[in-house]
Structure formats: C-alpha cells, structure tokens
Amino acid sequence: MPTISKLDYVGIPSQDAERARTFYGETLGLRTDDKQATEFWAGETCLSVWEPEKFGMPFAPQKNGHLALHVDDVAAARAELEAKGVE
C-alpha cells in the first residue's frame, strides 16, 4: 500500500452553518472558502462543515469525535480561546 503523506480534507456535519462559520472562521481564525459547504483552511488541509439536510440526508451527530489542531504555542492558544468564551 502507498504511504499516506498528508490529510487533504475533513468533513464535519452541522445543523447550524452560521454558528460553525463563527467558531471556525472568527474564533479559530481559519481562512474560509464558500462553496456548497462552508470550508475553512488550516495550511493545506480543508475542513468542510456541511449541512446534510441540504443534500437530502438526515443529520446524525458524531459522538466522541474530535479535531486536533497543531499550534506553535499551546498555552497562548488556550488563553486566546478562553478569552473568546470557548470552554
């Protein structure tokens, strides 16, 4: 099997695209790209937050999932997120 060298795309279902846009775009500061889904960029990786109902599929919350982001200063990132009300 070929070696996987990087992750290009992550899709996250949402019921509230506006809330997702605020969190990923304004709170986390990720660059956005608007298409059918709301897309945010972290380096070369695309994080797409999409509303399944708009594509004719039921929304099903993902339980126990998480997203890990690499930052250069964890303490500073945590302090900034807490200052923005993220728990």
mmCIF file of N, CA and C in Angstrom:
data_model
loop_
_atom_site.group_PDB
_atom_site.id
_atom_site.type_symbol
_atom_site.label_atom_id
_atom_site.label_comp_id
_atom_site.label_asym_id
_atom_site.label_seq_id
_atom_site.Cartn_x
_atom_site.Cartn_y
_atom_site.Cartn_z
ATOM 1 N N MET A 1 0.851 -1.187 0.000
ATOM 2 C CA MET A 1 0.000 0.000 0.000
ATOM 3 C C MET A 1 0.892 1.244 0.000
ATOM 4 N N PRO A 2 0.520 2.273 -0.786
ATOM 5 C CA PRO A 2 1.296 3.512 -0.804
ATOM 6 C C PRO A 2 1.258 4.211 0.556
ATOM 7 N N THR A 3 2.283 4.961 0.865
ATOM 8 C CA THR A 3 2.354 5.722 2.109
ATOM 9 C C THR A 3 1.477 6.966 2.003
ATOM 10 N N ILE A 4 0.666 7.209 3.026
ATOM 11 C CA ILE A 4 -0.159 8.421 3.075
ATOM 12 C C ILE A 4 0.723 9.541 3.601
ATOM 13 N N SER A 5 0.837 10.631 2.848
ATOM 14 C CA SER A 5 1.763 11.697 3.219
ATOM 15 C C SER A 5 1.118 12.901 3.888
ATOM 16 N N LYS A 6 -0.193 13.088 3.707
ATOM 17 C CA LYS A 6 -0.863 14.211 4.366
ATOM 18 C C LYS A 6 -2.368 14.030 4.287
ATOM 19 N N LEU A 7 -3.079 14.814 5.067
ATOM 20 C CA LEU A 7 -4.538 14.814 5.077
ATOM 21 C C LEU A 7 -5.002 16.036 4.291
ATOM 22 N N ASP A 8 -5.858 15.832 3.291
ATOM 23 C CA ASP A 8 -6.321 16.938 2.461
ATOM 24 C C ASP A 8 -7.657 17.516 2.901
ATOM 25 N N TYR A 9 -8.556 16.670 3.432
ATOM 26 C CA TYR A 9 -9.935 17.107 3.616
ATOM 27 C C TYR A 9 -10.575 16.400 4.801
ATOM 28 N N VAL A 10 -11.327 17.162 5.610
ATOM 29 C CA VAL A 10 -12.112 16.607 6.712
ATOM 30 C C VAL A 10 -13.514 17.202 6.594
ATOM 31 N N GLY A 11 -14.539 16.361 6.614
ATOM 32 C CA GLY A 11 -15.921 16.841 6.550
ATOM 33 C C GLY A 11 -16.605 16.665 7.893
ATOM 34 N N ILE A 12 -17.269 17.719 8.372
ATOM 35 C CA ILE A 12 -17.954 17.686 9.663
ATOM 36 C C ILE A 12 -19.408 18.099 9.450
ATOM 37 N N PRO A 13 -20.367 17.208 9.783
ATOM 38 C CA PRO A 13 -21.770 17.585 9.630
ATOM 39 C C PRO A 13 -22.190 18.600 10.696
ATOM 40 N N SER A 14 -23.090 19.498 10.327
ATOM 41 C CA SER A 14 -23.557 20.535 11.243
ATOM 42 C C SER A 14 -25.030 20.810 10.984
ATOM 43 N N GLN A 15 -25.729 21.288 11.993
ATOM 44 C CA GLN A 15 -27.108 21.744 11.817
ATOM 45 C C GLN A 15 -27.176 23.265 11.796
ATOM 46 N N ASP A 16 -26.055 23.932 11.996
ATOM 47 C CA ASP A 16 -26.040 25.387 12.079
ATOM 48 C C ASP A 16 -24.768 25.927 11.423
ATOM 49 N N ALA A 17 -24.834 26.149 10.116
ATOM 50 C CA ALA A 17 -23.662 26.602 9.365
ATOM 51 C C ALA A 17 -23.174 27.968 9.844
ATOM 52 N N GLU A 18 -24.085 28.854 10.221
ATOM 53 C CA GLU A 18 -23.677 30.181 10.691
ATOM 54 C C GLU A 18 -22.865 30.090 11.974
ATOM 55 N N ARG A 19 -23.315 29.244 12.898
ATOM 56 C CA ARG A 19 -22.580 29.056 14.154
ATOM 57 C C ARG A 19 -21.201 28.449 13.870
ATOM 58 N N ALA A 20 -21.152 27.490 12.953
ATOM 59 C CA ALA A 20 -19.875 26.879 12.576
ATOM 60 C C ALA A 20 -18.956 27.919 11.939
ATOM 61 N N ARG A 21 -19.522 28.771 11.078
ATOM 62 C CA ARG A 21 -18.722 29.818 10.432
ATOM 63 C C ARG A 21 -18.105 30.747 11.485
ATOM 64 N N THR A 22 -18.892 31.114 12.474
ATOM 65 C CA THR A 22 -18.387 31.981 13.539
ATOM 66 C C THR A 22 -17.274 31.296 14.315
ATOM 67 N N PHE A 23 -17.482 30.027 14.704
ATOM 68 C CA PHE A 23 -16.481 29.324 15.506
ATOM 69 C C PHE A 23 -15.186 29.090 14.732
ATOM 70 N N TYR A 24 -15.277 28.445 13.573
ATOM 71 C CA TYR A 24 -14.062 28.102 12.831
ATOM 72 C C TYR A 24 -13.417 29.316 12.174
ATOM 73 N N GLY A 25 -14.222 30.248 11.680
ATOM 74 C CA GLY A 25 -13.680 31.411 10.996
ATOM 75 C C GLY A 25 -13.237 32.519 11.928
ATOM 76 N N GLU A 26 -14.150 32.960 12.814
ATOM 77 C CA GLU A 26 -13.826 34.086 13.687
ATOM 78 C C GLU A 26 -13.089 33.660 14.948
ATOM 79 N N THR A 27 -13.586 32.626 15.629
ATOM 80 C CA THR A 27 -12.966 32.215 16.889
ATOM 81 C C THR A 27 -11.602 31.581 16.661
ATOM 82 N N LEU A 28 -11.521 30.604 15.743
ATOM 83 C CA LEU A 28 -10.237 29.940 15.486
ATOM 84 C C LEU A 28 -9.392 30.678 14.455
ATOM 85 N N GLY A 29 -9.996 31.564 13.697
ATOM 86 C CA GLY A 29 -9.242 32.348 12.721
ATOM 87 C C GLY A 29 -8.835 31.589 11.469
ATOM 88 N N LEU A 30 -9.562 30.511 11.125
ATOM 89 C CA LEU A 30 -9.233 29.765 9.913
ATOM 90 C C LEU A 30 -9.759 30.515 8.693
ATOM 91 N N ARG A 31 -8.986 30.499 7.625
ATOM 92 C CA ARG A 31 -9.372 31.132 6.359
ATOM 93 C C ARG A 31 -10.576 30.387 5.794
ATOM 94 N N THR A 32 -11.563 31.122 5.275
ATOM 95 C CA THR A 32 -12.772 30.476 4.759
ATOM 96 C C THR A 32 -12.815 30.495 3.237
ATOM 97 N N ASP A 33 -13.586 29.567 2.715
ATOM 98 C CA ASP A 33 -13.830 29.411 1.288
ATOM 99 C C ASP A 33 -15.288 28.998 1.167
ATOM 100 N N ASP A 34 -16.147 29.784 0.541
ATOM 101 C CA ASP A 34 -17.569 29.440 0.457
ATOM 102 C C ASP A 34 -17.903 28.744 -0.857
ATOM 103 N N LYS A 35 -18.476 27.569 -0.726
ATOM 104 C CA LYS A 35 -18.982 26.809 -1.868
ATOM 105 C C LYS A 35 -20.335 26.274 -1.412
ATOM 106 N N GLN A 36 -20.719 25.055 -1.752
ATOM 107 C CA GLN A 36 -21.972 24.486 -1.242
ATOM 108 C C GLN A 36 -21.873 24.243 0.256
ATOM 109 N N ALA A 37 -20.707 23.935 0.722
ATOM 110 C CA ALA A 37 -20.463 23.745 2.152
ATOM 111 C C ALA A 37 -19.539 24.873 2.593
ATOM 112 N N THR A 38 -19.496 25.143 3.855
ATOM 113 C CA THR A 38 -18.581 26.151 4.358
ATOM 114 C C THR A 38 -17.237 25.489 4.575
ATOM 115 N N GLU A 39 -16.209 25.999 3.911
ATOM 116 C CA GLU A 39 -14.886 25.399 4.001
ATOM 117 C C GLU A 39 -13.912 26.341 4.685
ATOM 118 N N PHE A 40 -13.082 25.770 5.531
ATOM 119 C CA PHE A 40 -12.060 26.504 6.258
ATOM 120 C C PHE A 40 -10.727 25.844 5.964
ATOM 121 N N TRP A 41 -9.662 26.621 5.959
ATOM 122 C CA TRP A 41 -8.342 26.085 5.620
ATOM 123 C C TRP A 41 -7.366 26.267 6.769
ATOM 124 N N ALA A 42 -6.675 25.187 7.094
ATOM 125 C CA ALA A 42 -5.578 25.197 8.070
ATOM 126 C C ALA A 42 -4.370 24.684 7.299
ATOM 127 N N GLY A 43 -3.541 25.598 6.831
ATOM 128 C CA GLY A 43 -2.435 25.182 5.970
ATOM 129 C C GLY A 43 -3.008 24.632 4.677
ATOM 130 N N GLU A 44 -2.645 23.406 4.336
ATOM 131 C CA GLU A 44 -3.115 22.769 3.105
ATOM 132 C C GLU A 44 -4.321 21.861 3.331
ATOM 133 N N THR A 45 -4.833 21.795 4.563
ATOM 134 C CA THR A 45 -5.948 20.901 4.873
ATOM 135 C C THR A 45 -7.266 21.665 4.878
ATOM 136 N N CYS A 46 -8.240 21.119 4.190
ATOM 137 C CA CYS A 46 -9.570 21.718 4.119
ATOM 138 C C CYS A 46 -10.476 21.076 5.168
ATOM 139 N N LEU A 47 -11.119 21.905 5.975
ATOM 140 C CA LEU A 47 -12.113 21.459 6.948
ATOM 141 C C LEU A 47 -13.459 21.953 6.427
ATOM 142 N N SER A 48 -14.322 21.038 6.036
ATOM 143 C CA SER A 48 -15.613 21.396 5.459
ATOM 144 C C SER A 48 -16.725 21.113 6.458
ATOM 145 N N VAL A 49 -17.478 22.151 6.818
ATOM 146 C CA VAL A 49 -18.640 21.994 7.692
ATOM 147 C C VAL A 49 -19.856 22.081 6.779
ATOM 148 N N TRP A 50 -20.643 21.019 6.753
ATOM 149 C CA TRP A 50 -21.757 20.948 5.815
ATOM 150 C C TRP A 50 -23.044 20.561 6.514
ATOM 151 N N GLU A 51 -24.168 20.930 5.921
ATOM 152 C CA GLU A 51 -25.482 20.620 6.467
ATOM 153 C C GLU A 51 -26.095 19.479 5.650
ATOM 154 N N PRO A 52 -26.088 18.253 6.189
ATOM 155 C CA PRO A 52 -26.576 17.086 5.448
ATOM 156 C C PRO A 52 -27.984 17.260 4.879
ATOM 157 N N GLU A 53 -28.876 17.965 5.616
ATOM 158 C CA GLU A 53 -30.248 18.139 5.153
ATOM 159 C C GLU A 53 -30.297 18.836 3.789
ATOM 160 N N LYS A 54 -29.341 19.734 3.525
ATOM 161 C CA LYS A 54 -29.304 20.439 2.244
ATOM 162 C C LYS A 54 -28.910 19.513 1.097
ATOM 163 N N PHE A 55 -28.402 18.344 1.432
ATOM 164 C CA PHE A 55 -28.007 17.355 0.431
ATOM 165 C C PHE A 55 -28.943 16.146 0.467
ATOM 166 N N GLY A 56 -30.103 16.299 1.144
ATOM 167 C CA GLY A 56 -31.101 15.238 1.197
ATOM 168 C C GLY A 56 -30.770 14.101 2.143
ATOM 169 N N MET A 57 -29.902 14.351 3.121
ATOM 170 C CA MET A 57 -29.524 13.316 4.091
ATOM 171 C C MET A 57 -29.887 13.774 5.498
ATOM 172 N N PRO A 58 -30.220 12.849 6.395
ATOM 173 C CA PRO A 58 -30.518 13.241 7.774
ATOM 174 C C PRO A 58 -29.235 13.617 8.522
ATOM 175 N N PHE A 59 -29.374 14.559 9.461
ATOM 176 C CA PHE A 59 -28.244 14.919 10.315
ATOM 177 C C PHE A 59 -28.077 13.850 11.381
ATOM 178 N N ALA A 60 -26.866 13.380 11.593
ATOM 179 C CA ALA A 60 -26.564 12.400 12.639
ATOM 180 C C ALA A 60 -25.346 12.907 13.405
ATOM 181 N N PRO A 61 -25.536 13.374 14.657
ATOM 182 C CA PRO A 61 -24.400 13.886 15.423
ATOM 183 C C PRO A 61 -23.301 12.837 15.556
ATOM 184 N N GLN A 62 -22.071 13.295 15.471
ATOM 185 C CA GLN A 62 -20.932 12.403 15.670
ATOM 186 C C GLN A 62 -20.569 12.453 17.146
ATOM 187 N N LYS A 63 -20.572 11.298 17.787
ATOM 188 C CA LYS A 63 -20.281 11.241 19.217
ATOM 189 C C LYS A 63 -18.829 10.840 19.448
ATOM 190 N N ASN A 64 -18.236 11.432 20.458
ATOM 191 C CA ASN A 64 -16.877 11.111 20.888
ATOM 192 C C ASN A 64 -15.819 11.410 19.840
ATOM 193 N N GLY A 65 -16.128 12.215 18.861
ATOM 194 C CA GLY A 65 -15.137 12.604 17.864
ATOM 195 C C GLY A 65 -14.393 13.850 18.332
ATOM 196 N N HIS A 66 -13.312 14.142 17.670
ATOM 197 C CA HIS A 66 -12.562 15.349 17.998
ATOM 198 C C HIS A 66 -11.718 15.768 16.809
ATOM 199 N N LEU A 67 -11.233 16.980 16.859
ATOM 200 C CA LEU A 67 -10.366 17.533 15.842
ATOM 201 C C LEU A 67 -9.124 18.042 16.558
ATOM 202 N N ALA A 68 -7.961 17.609 16.139
ATOM 203 C CA ALA A 68 -6.707 18.046 16.761
ATOM 204 C C ALA A 68 -6.028 19.052 15.837
ATOM 205 N N LEU A 69 -5.730 20.215 16.359
ATOM 206 C CA LEU A 69 -5.065 21.264 15.590
ATOM 207 C C LEU A 69 -3.664 21.483 16.151
ATOM 208 N N HIS A 70 -2.693 21.663 15.280
ATOM 209 C CA HIS A 70 -1.315 21.910 15.705
ATOM 210 C C HIS A 70 -1.105 23.415 15.811
ATOM 211 N N VAL A 71 -0.638 23.880 16.963
ATOM 212 C CA VAL A 71 -0.333 25.300 17.168
ATOM 213 C C VAL A 71 1.095 25.425 17.673
ATOM 214 N N ASP A 72 1.690 26.603 17.500
ATOM 215 C CA ASP A 72 3.072 26.775 17.939
ATOM 216 C C ASP A 72 3.194 27.085 19.427
ATOM 217 N N ASP A 73 2.107 27.531 20.067
ATOM 218 C CA ASP A 73 2.142 27.842 21.496
ATOM 219 C C ASP A 73 0.801 27.440 22.113
ATOM 220 N N VAL A 74 0.756 26.275 22.737
ATOM 221 C CA VAL A 74 -0.489 25.732 23.285
ATOM 222 C C VAL A 74 -1.074 26.645 24.362
ATOM 223 N N ALA A 75 -0.237 27.130 25.271
ATOM 224 C CA ALA A 75 -0.725 27.980 26.361
ATOM 225 C C ALA A 75 -1.352 29.265 25.819
ATOM 226 N N ALA A 76 -0.707 29.882 24.843
ATOM 227 C CA ALA A 76 -1.238 31.117 24.258
ATOM 228 C C ALA A 76 -2.537 30.840 23.508
ATOM 229 N N ALA A 77 -2.596 29.727 22.788
ATOM 230 C CA ALA A 77 -3.815 29.367 22.057
ATOM 231 C C ALA A 77 -4.964 29.132 23.028
ATOM 232 N N ARG A 78 -4.682 28.417 24.115
ATOM 233 C CA ARG A 78 -5.722 28.151 25.113
ATOM 234 C C ARG A 78 -6.224 29.455 25.732
ATOM 235 N N ALA A 79 -5.300 30.340 26.098
ATOM 236 C CA ALA A 79 -5.680 31.614 26.705
ATOM 237 C C ALA A 79 -6.548 32.436 25.749
ATOM 238 N N GLU A 80 -6.185 32.459 24.471
ATOM 239 C CA GLU A 80 -6.958 33.215 23.489
ATOM 240 C C GLU A 80 -8.353 32.626 23.315
ATOM 241 N N LEU A 81 -8.454 31.299 23.253
ATOM 242 C CA LEU A 81 -9.764 30.659 23.104
ATOM 243 C C LEU A 81 -10.634 30.888 24.337
ATOM 244 N N GLU A 82 -10.037 30.788 25.523
ATOM 245 C CA GLU A 82 -10.794 31.045 26.752
ATOM 246 C C GLU A 82 -11.284 32.490 26.788
ATOM 247 N N ALA A 83 -10.451 33.429 26.315
ATOM 248 C CA ALA A 83 -10.847 34.839 26.279
ATOM 249 C C ALA A 83 -12.024 35.058 25.326
ATOM 250 N N LYS A 84 -12.160 34.177 24.330
ATOM 251 C CA LYS A 84 -13.267 34.258 23.374
ATOM 252 C C LYS A 84 -14.476 33.454 23.835
ATOM 253 N N GLY A 85 -14.404 32.875 25.053
ATOM 254 C CA GLY A 85 -15.540 32.159 25.618
ATOM 255 C C GLY A 85 -15.602 30.675 25.314
ATOM 256 N N VAL A 86 -14.553 30.121 24.702
ATOM 257 C CA VAL A 86 -14.534 28.688 24.396
ATOM 258 C C VAL A 86 -14.189 27.931 25.663
ATOM 259 N N GLU A 87 -14.971 26.890 25.964
ATOM 260 C CA GLU A 87 -14.720 26.085 27.166
ATOM 261 C C GLU A 87 -14.025 24.800 26.810
#
